[in-house]
mmCIF file of C-alpha atoms in Angstrom:
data_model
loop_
_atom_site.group_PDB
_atom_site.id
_atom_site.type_symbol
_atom_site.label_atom_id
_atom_site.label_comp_id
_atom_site.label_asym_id
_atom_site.label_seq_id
_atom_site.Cartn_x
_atom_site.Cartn_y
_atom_site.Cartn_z
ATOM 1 C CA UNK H 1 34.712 -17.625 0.471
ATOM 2 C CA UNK H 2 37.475 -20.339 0.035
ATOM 3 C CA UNK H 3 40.790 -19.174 -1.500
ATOM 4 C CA UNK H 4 40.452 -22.982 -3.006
ATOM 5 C CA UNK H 5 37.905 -25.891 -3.412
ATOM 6 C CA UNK H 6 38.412 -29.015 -4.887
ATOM 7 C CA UNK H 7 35.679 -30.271 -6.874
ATOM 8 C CA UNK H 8 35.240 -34.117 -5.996
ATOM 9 C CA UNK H 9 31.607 -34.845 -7.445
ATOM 10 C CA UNK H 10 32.127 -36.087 -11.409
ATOM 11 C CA UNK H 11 28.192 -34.223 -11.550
ATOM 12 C CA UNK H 12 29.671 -30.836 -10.033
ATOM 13 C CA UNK H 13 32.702 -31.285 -12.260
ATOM 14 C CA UNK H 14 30.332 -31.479 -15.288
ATOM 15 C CA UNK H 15 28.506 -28.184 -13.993
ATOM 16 C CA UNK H 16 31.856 -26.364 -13.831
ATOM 17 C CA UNK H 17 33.169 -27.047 -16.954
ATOM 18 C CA UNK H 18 29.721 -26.019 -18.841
ATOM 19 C CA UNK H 19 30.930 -22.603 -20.602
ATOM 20 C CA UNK H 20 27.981 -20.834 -19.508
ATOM 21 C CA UNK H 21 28.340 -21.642 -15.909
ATOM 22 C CA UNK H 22 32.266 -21.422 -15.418
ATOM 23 C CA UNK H 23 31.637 -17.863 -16.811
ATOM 24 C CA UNK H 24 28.778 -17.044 -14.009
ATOM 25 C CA UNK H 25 31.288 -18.294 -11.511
ATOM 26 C CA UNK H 26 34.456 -16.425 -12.252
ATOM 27 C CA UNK H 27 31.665 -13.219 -12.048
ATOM 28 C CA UNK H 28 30.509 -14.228 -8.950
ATOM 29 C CA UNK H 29 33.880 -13.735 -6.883
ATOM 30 C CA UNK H 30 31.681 -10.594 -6.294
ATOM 31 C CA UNK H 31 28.166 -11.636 -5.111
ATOM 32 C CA UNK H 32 25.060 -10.899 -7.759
ATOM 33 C CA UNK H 33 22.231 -11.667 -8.548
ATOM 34 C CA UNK H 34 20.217 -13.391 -11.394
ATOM 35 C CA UNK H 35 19.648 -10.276 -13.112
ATOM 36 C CA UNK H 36 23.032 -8.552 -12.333
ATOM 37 C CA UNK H 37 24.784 -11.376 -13.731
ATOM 38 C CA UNK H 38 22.486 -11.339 -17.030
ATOM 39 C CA UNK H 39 23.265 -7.714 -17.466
ATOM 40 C CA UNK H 40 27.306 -7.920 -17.009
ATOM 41 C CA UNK H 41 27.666 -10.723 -18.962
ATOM 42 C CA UNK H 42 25.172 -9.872 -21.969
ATOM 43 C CA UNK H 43 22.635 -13.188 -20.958
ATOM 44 C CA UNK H 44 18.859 -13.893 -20.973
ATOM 45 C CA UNK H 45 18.070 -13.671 -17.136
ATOM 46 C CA UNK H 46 15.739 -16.406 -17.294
ATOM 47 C CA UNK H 47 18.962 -18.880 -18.163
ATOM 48 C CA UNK H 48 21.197 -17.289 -15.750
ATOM 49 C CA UNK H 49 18.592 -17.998 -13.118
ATOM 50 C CA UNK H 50 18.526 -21.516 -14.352
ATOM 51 C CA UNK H 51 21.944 -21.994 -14.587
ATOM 52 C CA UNK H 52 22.530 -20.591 -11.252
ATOM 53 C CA UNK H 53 20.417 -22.971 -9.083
ATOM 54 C CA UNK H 54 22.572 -25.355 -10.853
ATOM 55 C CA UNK H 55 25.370 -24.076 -9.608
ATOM 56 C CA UNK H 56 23.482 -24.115 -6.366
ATOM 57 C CA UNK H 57 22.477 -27.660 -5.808
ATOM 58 C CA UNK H 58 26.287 -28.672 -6.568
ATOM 59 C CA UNK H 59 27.497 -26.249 -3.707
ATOM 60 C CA UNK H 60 29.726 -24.243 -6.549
ATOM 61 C CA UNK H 61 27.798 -21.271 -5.388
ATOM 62 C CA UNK H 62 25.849 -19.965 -2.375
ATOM 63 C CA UNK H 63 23.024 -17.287 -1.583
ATOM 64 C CA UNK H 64 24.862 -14.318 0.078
ATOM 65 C CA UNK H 65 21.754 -12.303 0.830
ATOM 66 C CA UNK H 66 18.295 -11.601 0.204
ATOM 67 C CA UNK H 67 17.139 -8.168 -1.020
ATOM 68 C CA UNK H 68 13.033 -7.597 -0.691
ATOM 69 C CA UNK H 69 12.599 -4.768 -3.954
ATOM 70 C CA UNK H 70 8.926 -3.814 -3.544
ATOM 71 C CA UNK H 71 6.826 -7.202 -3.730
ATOM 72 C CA UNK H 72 9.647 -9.364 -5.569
ATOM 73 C CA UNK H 73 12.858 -10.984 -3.405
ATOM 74 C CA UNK H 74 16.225 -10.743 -5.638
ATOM 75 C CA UNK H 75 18.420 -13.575 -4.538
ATOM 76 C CA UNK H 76 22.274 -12.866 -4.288
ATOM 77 C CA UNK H 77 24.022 -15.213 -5.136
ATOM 78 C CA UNK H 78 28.721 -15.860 -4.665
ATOM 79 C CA UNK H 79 30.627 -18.514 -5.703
ATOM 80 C CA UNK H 80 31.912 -20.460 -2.386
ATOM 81 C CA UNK H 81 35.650 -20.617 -3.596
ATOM 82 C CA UNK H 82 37.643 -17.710 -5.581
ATOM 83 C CA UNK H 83 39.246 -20.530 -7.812
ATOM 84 C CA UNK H 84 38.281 -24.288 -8.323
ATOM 85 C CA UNK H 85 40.555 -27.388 -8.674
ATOM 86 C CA UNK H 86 38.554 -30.816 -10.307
ATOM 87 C CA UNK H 87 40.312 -33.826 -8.149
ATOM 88 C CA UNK H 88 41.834 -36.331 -10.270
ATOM 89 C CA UNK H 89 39.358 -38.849 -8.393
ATOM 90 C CA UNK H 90 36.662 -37.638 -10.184
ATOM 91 C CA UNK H 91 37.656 -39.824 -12.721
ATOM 92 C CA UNK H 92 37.620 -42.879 -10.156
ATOM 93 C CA UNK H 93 39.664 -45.603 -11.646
ATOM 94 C CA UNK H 94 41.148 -43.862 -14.543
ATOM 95 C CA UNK H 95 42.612 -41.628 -12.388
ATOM 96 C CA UNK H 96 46.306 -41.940 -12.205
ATOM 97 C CA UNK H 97 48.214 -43.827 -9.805
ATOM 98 C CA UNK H 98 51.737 -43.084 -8.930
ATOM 99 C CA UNK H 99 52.293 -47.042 -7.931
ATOM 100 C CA UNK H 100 51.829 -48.381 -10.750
ATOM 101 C CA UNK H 101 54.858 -47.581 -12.480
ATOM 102 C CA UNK H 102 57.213 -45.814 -10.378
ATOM 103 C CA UNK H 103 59.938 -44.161 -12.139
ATOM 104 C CA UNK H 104 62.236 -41.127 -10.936
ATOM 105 C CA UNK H 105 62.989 -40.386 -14.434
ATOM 106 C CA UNK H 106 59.460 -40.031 -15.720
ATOM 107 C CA UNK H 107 57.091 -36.836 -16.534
ATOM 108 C CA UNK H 108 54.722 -38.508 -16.351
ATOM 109 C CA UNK H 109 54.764 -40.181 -12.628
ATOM 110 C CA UNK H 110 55.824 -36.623 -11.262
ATOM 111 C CA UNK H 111 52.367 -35.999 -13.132
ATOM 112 C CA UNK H 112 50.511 -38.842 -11.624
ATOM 113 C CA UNK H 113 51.681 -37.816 -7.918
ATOM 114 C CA UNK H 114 50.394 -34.225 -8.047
ATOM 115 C CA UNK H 115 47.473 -35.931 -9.274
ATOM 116 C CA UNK H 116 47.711 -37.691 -6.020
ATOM 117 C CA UNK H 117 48.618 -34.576 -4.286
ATOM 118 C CA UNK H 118 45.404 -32.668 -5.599
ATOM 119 C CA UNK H 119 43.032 -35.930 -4.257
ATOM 120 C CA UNK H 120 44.510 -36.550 -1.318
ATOM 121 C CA UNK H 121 44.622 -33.120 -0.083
ATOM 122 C CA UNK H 122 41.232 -31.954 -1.321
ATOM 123 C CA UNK H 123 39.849 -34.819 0.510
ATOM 124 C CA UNK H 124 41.561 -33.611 3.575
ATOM 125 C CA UNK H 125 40.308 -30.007 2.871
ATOM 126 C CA UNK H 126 36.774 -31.098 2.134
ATOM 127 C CA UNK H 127 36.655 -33.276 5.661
ATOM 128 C CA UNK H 128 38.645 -30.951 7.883
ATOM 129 C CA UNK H 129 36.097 -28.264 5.971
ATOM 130 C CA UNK H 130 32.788 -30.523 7.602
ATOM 131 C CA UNK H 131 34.371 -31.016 10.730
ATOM 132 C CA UNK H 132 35.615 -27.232 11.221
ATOM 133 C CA UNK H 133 39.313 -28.079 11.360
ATOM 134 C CA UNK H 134 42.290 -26.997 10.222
ATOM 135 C CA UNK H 135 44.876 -29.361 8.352
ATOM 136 C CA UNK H 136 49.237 -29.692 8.785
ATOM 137 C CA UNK H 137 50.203 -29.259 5.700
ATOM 138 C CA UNK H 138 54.289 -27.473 4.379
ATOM 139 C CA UNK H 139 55.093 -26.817 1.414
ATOM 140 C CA UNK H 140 57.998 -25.276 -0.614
ATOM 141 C CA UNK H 141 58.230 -23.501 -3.623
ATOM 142 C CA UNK H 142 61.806 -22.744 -5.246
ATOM 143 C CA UNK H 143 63.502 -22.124 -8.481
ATOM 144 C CA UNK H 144 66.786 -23.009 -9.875
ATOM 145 C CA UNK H 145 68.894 -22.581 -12.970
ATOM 146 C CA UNK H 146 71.126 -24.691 -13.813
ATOM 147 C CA UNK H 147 74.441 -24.153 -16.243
ATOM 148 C CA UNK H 148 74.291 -27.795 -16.993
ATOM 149 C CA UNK H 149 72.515 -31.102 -17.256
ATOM 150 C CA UNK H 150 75.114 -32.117 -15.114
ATOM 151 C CA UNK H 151 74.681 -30.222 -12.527
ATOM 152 C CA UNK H 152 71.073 -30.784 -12.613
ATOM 153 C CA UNK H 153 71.743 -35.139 -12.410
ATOM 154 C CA UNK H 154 74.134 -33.815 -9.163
ATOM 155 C CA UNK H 155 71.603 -31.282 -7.503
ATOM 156 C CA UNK H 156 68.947 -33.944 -7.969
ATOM 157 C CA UNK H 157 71.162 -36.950 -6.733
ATOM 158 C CA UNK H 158 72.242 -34.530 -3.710
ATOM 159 C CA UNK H 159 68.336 -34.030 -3.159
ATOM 160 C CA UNK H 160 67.787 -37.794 -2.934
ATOM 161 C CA UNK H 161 70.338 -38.364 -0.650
ATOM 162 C CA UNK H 162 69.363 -35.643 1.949
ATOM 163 C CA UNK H 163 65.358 -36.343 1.585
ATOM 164 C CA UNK H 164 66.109 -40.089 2.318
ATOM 165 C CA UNK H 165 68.359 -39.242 5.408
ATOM 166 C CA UNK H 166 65.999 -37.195 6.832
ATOM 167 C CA UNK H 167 62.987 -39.603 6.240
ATOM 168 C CA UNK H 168 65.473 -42.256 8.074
ATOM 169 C CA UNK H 169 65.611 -40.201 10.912
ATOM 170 C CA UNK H 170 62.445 -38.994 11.705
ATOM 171 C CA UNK H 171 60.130 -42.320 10.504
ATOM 172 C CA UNK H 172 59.237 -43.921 13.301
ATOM 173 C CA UNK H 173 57.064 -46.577 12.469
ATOM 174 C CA UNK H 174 56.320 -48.265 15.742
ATOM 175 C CA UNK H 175 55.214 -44.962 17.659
ATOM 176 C CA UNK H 176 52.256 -45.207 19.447
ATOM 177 C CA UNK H 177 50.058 -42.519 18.398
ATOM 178 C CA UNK H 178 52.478 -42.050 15.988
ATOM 179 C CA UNK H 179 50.717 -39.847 12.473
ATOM 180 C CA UNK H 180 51.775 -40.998 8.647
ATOM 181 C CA UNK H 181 53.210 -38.072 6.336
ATOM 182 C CA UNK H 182 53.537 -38.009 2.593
ATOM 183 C CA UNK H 183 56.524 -36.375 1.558
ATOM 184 C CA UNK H 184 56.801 -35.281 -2.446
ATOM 185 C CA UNK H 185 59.771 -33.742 -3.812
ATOM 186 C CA UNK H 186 59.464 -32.790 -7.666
ATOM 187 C CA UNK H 187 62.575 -31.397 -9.688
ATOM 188 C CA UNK H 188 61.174 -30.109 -13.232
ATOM 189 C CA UNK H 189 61.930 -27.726 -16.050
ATOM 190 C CA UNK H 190 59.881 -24.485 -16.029
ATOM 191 C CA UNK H 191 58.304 -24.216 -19.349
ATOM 192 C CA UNK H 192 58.681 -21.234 -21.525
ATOM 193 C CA UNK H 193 56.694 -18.584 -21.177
ATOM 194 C CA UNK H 194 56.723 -17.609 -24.797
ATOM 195 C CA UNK H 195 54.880 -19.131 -27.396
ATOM 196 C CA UNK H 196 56.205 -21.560 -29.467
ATOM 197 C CA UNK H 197 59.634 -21.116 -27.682
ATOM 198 C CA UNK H 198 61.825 -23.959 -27.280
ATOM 199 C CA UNK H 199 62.746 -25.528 -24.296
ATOM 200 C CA UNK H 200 66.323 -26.727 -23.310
ATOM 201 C CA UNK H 201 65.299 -30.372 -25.213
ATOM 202 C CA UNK H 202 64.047 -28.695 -28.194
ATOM 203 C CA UNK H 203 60.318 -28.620 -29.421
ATOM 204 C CA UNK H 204 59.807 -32.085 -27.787
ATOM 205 C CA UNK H 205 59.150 -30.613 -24.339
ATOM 206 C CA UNK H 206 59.973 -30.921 -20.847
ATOM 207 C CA UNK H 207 63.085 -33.095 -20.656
ATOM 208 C CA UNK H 208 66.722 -32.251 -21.501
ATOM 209 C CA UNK H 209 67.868 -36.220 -22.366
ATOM 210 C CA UNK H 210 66.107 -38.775 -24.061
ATOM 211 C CA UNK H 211 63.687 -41.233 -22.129
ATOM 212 C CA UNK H 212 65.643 -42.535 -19.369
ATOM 213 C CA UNK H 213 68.871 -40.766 -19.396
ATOM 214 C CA UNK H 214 68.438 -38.168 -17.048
ATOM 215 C CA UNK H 215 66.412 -36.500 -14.066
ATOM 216 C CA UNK H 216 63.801 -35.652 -16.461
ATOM 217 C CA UNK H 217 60.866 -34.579 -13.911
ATOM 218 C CA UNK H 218 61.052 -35.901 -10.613
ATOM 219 C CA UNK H 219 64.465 -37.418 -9.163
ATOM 220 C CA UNK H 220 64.088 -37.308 -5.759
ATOM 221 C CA UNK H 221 60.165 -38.289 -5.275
ATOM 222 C CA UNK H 222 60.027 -41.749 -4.517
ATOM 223 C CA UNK H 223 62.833 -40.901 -1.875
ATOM 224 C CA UNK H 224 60.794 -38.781 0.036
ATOM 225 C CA UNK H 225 58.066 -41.561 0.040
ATOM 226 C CA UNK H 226 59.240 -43.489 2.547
ATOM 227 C CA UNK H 227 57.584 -40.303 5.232
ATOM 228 C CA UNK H 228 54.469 -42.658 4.953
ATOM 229 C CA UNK H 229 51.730 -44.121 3.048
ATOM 230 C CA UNK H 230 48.587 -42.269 4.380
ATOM 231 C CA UNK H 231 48.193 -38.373 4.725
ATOM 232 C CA UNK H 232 46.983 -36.840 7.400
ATOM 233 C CA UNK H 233 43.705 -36.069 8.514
ATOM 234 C CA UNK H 234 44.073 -34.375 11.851
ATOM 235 C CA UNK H 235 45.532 -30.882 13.059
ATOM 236 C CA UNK H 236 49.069 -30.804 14.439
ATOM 237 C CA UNK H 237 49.560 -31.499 17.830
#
């Protein structure tokens, strides 16, 4: 079983957001079958059974095992991935794009690149997955608290500055053999894990300035752009 999957068929996304079936999958992290499921979860057998194949023929869920009780067969049945991600792609060309409107100081284009992030790495996932490979990826995962707004317009300017310099020394764009990198550096408040708890900006949200004023979301993204315009699709070297 995946830790992961992305979900990349708009019909598989439709089976995994039916109530009834997102509930049979978050039960089947531990294999079952039909009529296990139906008495956990309080359901007619007959329409887990249905609802299971359906699950089946998307490739949301799997048969773990066959069990031969007297003259009947009882299927077992696990989901392939513990948790599910629906790719952005799914909804083809209303799915965002980060180039059309590139803006450091926008929520909503640090939105539309891990929107990017999600399809372009789930299609790596789901290819390197056929062709039983493995795929370079890094990642890093930090918090910070800042006294200030100020300090937060400096850490992000200083974050800029040293993503860019390191992208201009290690691009190489005439290198024969040479593999593009996409490099995405987001910079974002943490919301509140309270209800109805304001943030710094008030009850408006995610920002500490108006529109425009300061490094709202994502300051030193399109920096870190310049790694490269395709991911990759191969295993390190």
């Amino acid at each position: 079983m995946l830790e992961v999957a992305v979900i990349e068929e708009p019909a598989a996304a439709e089976a995994s957001l039916d109530p009834m079936r997102s509930r049979l999958l978050a039960a089947l992290t531990e294999p079952g079958s039909a009529a296990m499921l139906a008495a956990r979860l309080g359901l007619p057998r007959q329409k887990v059974n249905y609802h299971l194949k359906e699950l089946e023929r998307h490739g949301l869920v799997e048969l773990a095992e066959e069990r031969r009780k007297g003259n009947v067969t009882e299927r077992v049945y696990r989901a392939t991935a513990s948790s599910y991600v629906i790719s952005p792609g799914v909804l083809a060309a209303m799915s965002p794009d980060p180039a059309r409107s590139p803006d450091q100081l926008s929520a909503r284009w640090l939105l539309a690149l891990g929107s990017r992030l999600v399809q372009e790495v789930g299609s790596l996932l789901t290819g390197a997955s056929r062709a039983r490979r493995r795929v370079a990826t890094f990642g890093i995962d930090a918090q910070v608290r800042f006294a200030s707004a100020a300090d937060r317009a400096a850490f992000a300017e200083e974050l800029a500055q040293s993503v860019a310099a390191l992208v201009s020394r290690y691009h190489d764009e005439s290198a024969p053999g040479g593999r593009s990198h996409r490099v995405v550096v987001g910079l974002h408040q943490i919301p509140s894990a309270q209800p109805g708890a304001e943030t710094e900006a008030g009850a408006a949200g995610a920002g500490a300035e108006p529109a425009g004023t300061g490094p709202e979301a994502d300051a030193a993204g399109s920096a870190a752009e310049g790694a490269g315009t395709a991911p990759n699709q191969e295993n390190p070297r």
